[in-house]
PDB file of C-alpha atoms in Angstrom:
ATOM      1  CA  UNK A   1     -18.486  -3.124   5.726  1.00 61.00           C
ATOM      2  CA  UNK A   2     -17.730  -6.059   3.467  1.00 67.00           C
ATOM      3  CA  UNK A   3     -14.602  -7.978   4.359  1.00 83.00           C
ATOM      4  CA  UNK A   4     -14.415  -9.406   0.842  1.00 93.00           C
ATOM      5  CA  UNK A   5     -12.834  -7.104  -1.737  1.00 96.00           C
ATOM      6  CA  UNK A   6     -10.893  -7.537  -4.972  1.00 97.00           C
ATOM      7  CA  UNK A   7      -7.766  -7.341  -2.796  1.00 97.00           C
ATOM      8  CA  UNK A   8      -8.771 -10.140  -0.419  1.00 97.00           C
ATOM      9  CA  UNK A   9      -9.978 -12.283  -3.313  1.00 97.00           C
ATOM     10  CA  UNK A  10      -6.619 -11.856  -5.062  1.00 97.00           C
ATOM     11  CA  UNK A  11      -4.730 -12.875  -1.915  1.00 98.00           C
ATOM     12  CA  UNK A  12      -6.989 -15.911  -1.409  1.00 97.00           C
ATOM     13  CA  UNK A  13      -6.555 -16.984  -5.037  1.00 97.00           C
ATOM     14  CA  UNK A  14      -2.761 -16.666  -4.672  1.00 97.00           C
ATOM     15  CA  UNK A  15      -2.824 -18.844  -1.534  1.00 98.00           C
ATOM     16  CA  UNK A  16      -1.445 -16.073   0.702  1.00 98.00           C
ATOM     17  CA  UNK A  17      -2.072 -16.411   4.438  1.00 98.00           C
ATOM     18  CA  UNK A  18      -3.589 -13.180   5.789  1.00 98.00           C
ATOM     19  CA  UNK A  19      -6.055 -11.867   8.326  1.00 98.00           C
ATOM     20  CA  UNK A  20      -8.542  -9.031   7.897  1.00 97.00           C
ATOM     21  CA  UNK A  21      -8.712  -6.137  10.355  1.00 97.00           C
ATOM     22  CA  UNK A  22     -11.236  -3.321  10.402  1.00 96.00           C
ATOM     23  CA  UNK A  23     -11.039   0.061  12.060  1.00 95.00           C
ATOM     24  CA  UNK A  24     -12.997   3.299  12.187  1.00 93.00           C
ATOM     25  CA  UNK A  25     -11.795   5.220   9.139  1.00 92.00           C
ATOM     26  CA  UNK A  26     -11.516   8.983   9.642  1.00 89.00           C
ATOM     27  CA  UNK A  27     -12.002  10.811   6.313  1.00 85.00           C
ATOM     28  CA  UNK A  28     -10.691  14.022   7.922  1.00 85.00           C
ATOM     29  CA  UNK A  29      -7.358  12.563   9.060  1.00 86.00           C
ATOM     30  CA  UNK A  30      -4.321  14.475   7.839  1.00 85.00           C
ATOM     31  CA  UNK A  31      -2.360  11.268   7.358  1.00 89.00           C
ATOM     32  CA  UNK A  32      -4.541   8.265   6.565  1.00 88.00           C
ATOM     33  CA  UNK A  33      -1.824   5.661   7.183  1.00 89.00           C
ATOM     34  CA  UNK A  34      -0.986   7.103  10.583  1.00 92.00           C
ATOM     35  CA  UNK A  35      -4.680   7.204  11.479  1.00 94.00           C
ATOM     36  CA  UNK A  36      -4.943   3.505  10.561  1.00 94.00           C
ATOM     37  CA  UNK A  37      -1.896   2.648  12.709  1.00 94.00           C
ATOM     38  CA  UNK A  38      -3.361   4.532  15.650  1.00 94.00           C
ATOM     39  CA  UNK A  39      -6.810   2.965  15.244  1.00 94.00           C
ATOM     40  CA  UNK A  40      -5.288  -0.534  15.040  1.00 96.00           C
ATOM     41  CA  UNK A  41      -2.944   0.201  17.980  1.00 96.00           C
ATOM     42  CA  UNK A  42       0.028  -0.807  15.843  1.00 96.00           C
ATOM     43  CA  UNK A  43       3.475   0.680  15.303  1.00 96.00           C
ATOM     44  CA  UNK A  44       3.486   2.903  12.184  1.00 95.00           C
ATOM     45  CA  UNK A  45       6.433   0.880  10.843  1.00 96.00           C
ATOM     46  CA  UNK A  46       4.091  -2.127  10.568  1.00 98.00           C
ATOM     47  CA  UNK A  47       1.169  -0.290   8.939  1.00 97.00           C
ATOM     48  CA  UNK A  48       2.142   0.437   5.358  1.00 98.00           C
ATOM     49  CA  UNK A  49       0.523   2.983   3.091  1.00 97.00           C
ATOM     50  CA  UNK A  50      -0.050   2.336  -0.582  1.00 97.00           C
ATOM     51  CA  UNK A  51       0.682   5.315  -2.794  1.00 97.00           C
ATOM     52  CA  UNK A  52       0.427   5.674  -6.524  1.00 98.00           C
ATOM     53  CA  UNK A  53       3.094   7.544  -8.416  1.00 98.00           C
ATOM     54  CA  UNK A  54       4.429   8.070 -11.901  1.00 98.00           C
ATOM     55  CA  UNK A  55       7.977   7.082 -12.795  1.00 98.00           C
ATOM     56  CA  UNK A  56       8.924   8.450 -16.191  1.00 98.00           C
ATOM     57  CA  UNK A  57       5.157   8.956 -16.673  1.00 97.00           C
ATOM     58  CA  UNK A  58       4.344   5.260 -16.043  1.00 98.00           C
ATOM     59  CA  UNK A  59       2.038   4.401 -13.097  1.00 98.00           C
ATOM     60  CA  UNK A  60       3.601   2.468 -10.214  1.00 98.00           C
ATOM     61  CA  UNK A  61       2.647   1.365  -6.712  1.00 98.00           C
ATOM     62  CA  UNK A  62       4.731   2.511  -3.754  1.00 98.00           C
ATOM     63  CA  UNK A  63       4.370   0.776  -0.378  1.00 98.00           C
ATOM     64  CA  UNK A  64       6.064   2.436   2.582  1.00 98.00           C
ATOM     65  CA  UNK A  65       5.639   2.645   6.366  1.00 97.00           C
ATOM     66  CA  UNK A  66       2.862   5.066   7.294  1.00 96.00           C
ATOM     67  CA  UNK A  67       5.217   7.332   9.261  1.00 95.00           C
ATOM     68  CA  UNK A  68       7.607   7.959   6.340  1.00 96.00           C
ATOM     69  CA  UNK A  69       7.606  10.069   3.189  1.00 95.00           C
ATOM     70  CA  UNK A  70       8.699   8.765  -0.196  1.00 97.00           C
ATOM     71  CA  UNK A  71      11.909  10.083  -1.728  1.00 98.00           C
ATOM     72  CA  UNK A  72      11.090  10.739  -5.388  1.00 98.00           C
ATOM     73  CA  UNK A  73      14.760  10.328  -6.301  1.00 98.00           C
ATOM     74  CA  UNK A  74      14.944   6.907  -4.615  1.00 98.00           C
ATOM     75  CA  UNK A  75      11.609   5.885  -6.140  1.00 98.00           C
ATOM     76  CA  UNK A  76      12.781   6.710  -9.666  1.00 98.00           C
ATOM     77  CA  UNK A  77      16.039   4.830  -9.030  1.00 98.00           C
ATOM     78  CA  UNK A  78      14.154   1.739  -7.769  1.00 98.00           C
ATOM     79  CA  UNK A  79      12.500   1.430 -11.181  1.00 98.00           C
ATOM     80  CA  UNK A  80      15.531   2.514 -13.188  1.00 98.00           C
ATOM     81  CA  UNK A  81      13.797   5.773 -14.097  1.00 98.00           C
ATOM     82  CA  UNK A  82      14.890   9.368 -14.317  1.00 97.00           C
ATOM     83  CA  UNK A  83      12.023  11.139 -12.539  1.00 98.00           C
ATOM     84  CA  UNK A  84       9.082  10.405 -10.272  1.00 98.00           C
ATOM     85  CA  UNK A  85       6.134  12.301  -8.849  1.00 97.00           C
ATOM     86  CA  UNK A  86       2.951  11.450  -6.980  1.00 97.00           C
ATOM     87  CA  UNK A  87      -0.153  10.701  -9.001  1.00 97.00           C
ATOM     88  CA  UNK A  88      -3.178  12.994  -8.696  1.00 97.00           C
ATOM     89  CA  UNK A  89      -5.867  11.447  -6.455  1.00 96.00           C
ATOM     90  CA  UNK A  90      -8.475  11.310  -9.254  1.00 97.00           C
ATOM     91  CA  UNK A  91      -6.003   9.476 -11.508  1.00 97.00           C
ATOM     92  CA  UNK A  92      -5.071   7.081  -8.688  1.00 97.00           C
ATOM     93  CA  UNK A  93      -8.745   6.222  -8.186  1.00 97.00           C
ATOM     94  CA  UNK A  94      -9.384   5.761 -11.902  1.00 97.00           C
ATOM     95  CA  UNK A  95      -6.330   3.550 -12.480  1.00 97.00           C
ATOM     96  CA  UNK A  96      -6.598   1.476  -9.282  1.00 97.00           C
ATOM     97  CA  UNK A  97     -10.367   1.118  -9.149  1.00 96.00           C
ATOM     98  CA  UNK A  98     -10.235   1.999  -5.448  1.00 97.00           C
ATOM     99  CA  UNK A  99     -11.105   5.179  -3.542  1.00 95.00           C
ATOM    100  CA  UNK A 100      -8.325   7.235  -1.938  1.00 93.00           C
ATOM    101  CA  UNK A 101      -8.023   6.003   1.645  1.00 93.00           C
ATOM    102  CA  UNK A 102      -8.880   2.504   0.439  1.00 95.00           C
ATOM    103  CA  UNK A 103      -6.260   1.937  -2.256  1.00 97.00           C
ATOM    104  CA  UNK A 104      -4.749  -1.518  -2.003  1.00 98.00           C
ATOM    105  CA  UNK A 105      -1.819  -2.783  -4.039  1.00 98.00           C
ATOM    106  CA  UNK A 106      -3.701  -6.085  -4.361  1.00 98.00           C
ATOM    107  CA  UNK A 107      -6.506  -6.602  -6.873  1.00 97.00           C
ATOM    108  CA  UNK A 108      -5.940  -3.405  -8.834  1.00 96.00           C
ATOM    109  CA  UNK A 109      -7.778  -2.915 -12.118  1.00 92.00           C
ATOM    110  CA  UNK A 110      -4.531  -3.539 -13.990  1.00 92.00           C
ATOM    111  CA  UNK A 111      -1.187  -5.004 -12.990  1.00 94.00           C
ATOM    112  CA  UNK A 112       1.257  -2.254 -12.074  1.00 97.00           C
ATOM    113  CA  UNK A 113       4.912  -2.425 -11.120  1.00 98.00           C
ATOM    114  CA  UNK A 114       5.298  -2.167  -7.351  1.00 98.00           C
ATOM    115  CA  UNK A 115       8.053  -1.255  -4.907  1.00 98.00           C
ATOM    116  CA  UNK A 116       8.142  -1.936  -1.163  1.00 98.00           C
ATOM    117  CA  UNK A 117      10.364  -0.053   1.267  1.00 98.00           C
ATOM    118  CA  UNK A 118      13.164  -2.391   2.349  1.00 98.00           C
ATOM    119  CA  UNK A 119      12.654  -1.535   6.064  1.00 96.00           C
ATOM    120  CA  UNK A 120       9.225  -3.201   5.906  1.00 97.00           C
ATOM    121  CA  UNK A 121      10.847  -6.538   5.152  1.00 97.00           C
ATOM    122  CA  UNK A 122      12.316  -6.595   8.677  1.00 97.00           C
ATOM    123  CA  UNK A 123       8.828  -6.907  10.224  1.00 97.00           C
ATOM    124  CA  UNK A 124       7.285 -10.312  10.992  1.00 97.00           C
ATOM    125  CA  UNK A 125       3.876  -9.108   9.837  1.00 98.00           C
ATOM    126  CA  UNK A 126       2.675  -5.933   8.160  1.00 98.00           C
ATOM    127  CA  UNK A 127      -0.680  -4.299   7.549  1.00 98.00           C
ATOM    128  CA  UNK A 128      -1.634  -3.086   4.062  1.00 98.00           C
ATOM    129  CA  UNK A 129      -4.936  -1.649   2.896  1.00 97.00           C
ATOM    130  CA  UNK A 130      -7.367  -4.387   1.936  1.00 97.00           C
ATOM    131  CA  UNK A 131      -9.195  -2.463  -0.777  1.00 96.00           C
ATOM    132  CA  UNK A 132     -11.651  -0.484   1.297  1.00 96.00           C
ATOM    133  CA  UNK A 133     -11.515   2.446   3.696  1.00 96.00           C
ATOM    134  CA  UNK A 134     -11.189   1.068   7.222  1.00 96.00           C
ATOM    135  CA  UNK A 135     -10.017  -2.374   6.089  1.00 97.00           C
ATOM    136  CA  UNK A 136      -6.465  -3.688   6.447  1.00 97.00           C
ATOM    137  CA  UNK A 137      -4.957  -7.087   5.707  1.00 98.00           C
ATOM    138  CA  UNK A 138      -2.147  -8.432   7.885  1.00 98.00           C
ATOM    139  CA  UNK A 139       0.393 -10.659   6.170  1.00 98.00           C
ATOM    140  CA  UNK A 140       4.083 -11.454   5.966  1.00 98.00           C
ATOM    141  CA  UNK A 141       6.009  -8.776   4.063  1.00 98.00           C
ATOM    142  CA  UNK A 142       7.719 -11.416   1.916  1.00 98.00           C
ATOM    143  CA  UNK A 143       4.303 -12.727   0.841  1.00 98.00           C
ATOM    144  CA  UNK A 144       3.228  -9.207  -0.130  1.00 98.00           C
ATOM    145  CA  UNK A 145       6.397  -8.681  -2.162  1.00 98.00           C
ATOM    146  CA  UNK A 146       6.049 -12.079  -3.815  1.00 97.00           C
ATOM    147  CA  UNK A 147       2.402 -11.730  -4.871  1.00 98.00           C
ATOM    148  CA  UNK A 148       3.056  -8.225  -6.222  1.00 98.00           C
ATOM    149  CA  UNK A 149       6.370  -9.215  -7.826  1.00 98.00           C
ATOM    150  CA  UNK A 150       7.595  -6.053  -6.106  1.00 98.00           C
ATOM    151  CA  UNK A 151      11.002  -4.456  -6.101  1.00 98.00           C
ATOM    152  CA  UNK A 152      12.335  -4.208  -2.539  1.00 98.00           C
ATOM    153  CA  UNK A 153      14.396  -1.028  -2.246  1.00 98.00           C
ATOM    154  CA  UNK A 154      15.152   2.009  -0.089  1.00 98.00           C
ATOM    155  CA  UNK A 155      12.289   4.386  -0.914  1.00 98.00           C
ATOM    156  CA  UNK A 156      11.927   6.759   2.023  1.00 96.00           C
ATOM    157  CA  UNK A 157      13.494  10.158   2.528  1.00 90.00           C
TER     158      UNK A 157
END
C-alpha cells in the first residue's frame, strides 16, 4: 500500500502537520468508518467518515464521527439549502476520484464545499481517510477544517 496519495500530497503542500496510519481494510464491513476505528483501536468519535451528498443537487463533502448518522435536514441547513440526500456510490467515486471506502475530503478531483460535524472540533486529533482503503491521516480538526475551508456545524441526527 502506498502511503502517498493525492490526499497526503495536498496536506503536505498546504503545510498541514499529519501522520499516516494504515489498517487492514475489510471490504465486507457493514460500517466502514466503525471498522476503521476498531482496527486502529480508536474511539469512533475520533475516526471521522467522509460522505458525499447532494444539497439542492450540488455535490458536497460531509465529515462526521464514524458512529453517527447524518441528519439530511441539518446538512441542508449547514449549506443554506432546502434539501439534501446521499450521493450514489458510483457518482461519489466519479466525482471524488476515489473508491468508496477510500474517499478522502483532501485531494479530490475538484474542490467541493465541505462541512464537518461540530463535535469533532472538540477532539485534540482526528482520523480522516487518506485517499485509499486502509489508510487514515491523523491531524488536528482545526487544520482539517481550515484546509477544506469547511463549514463547522451540527450535522448528526
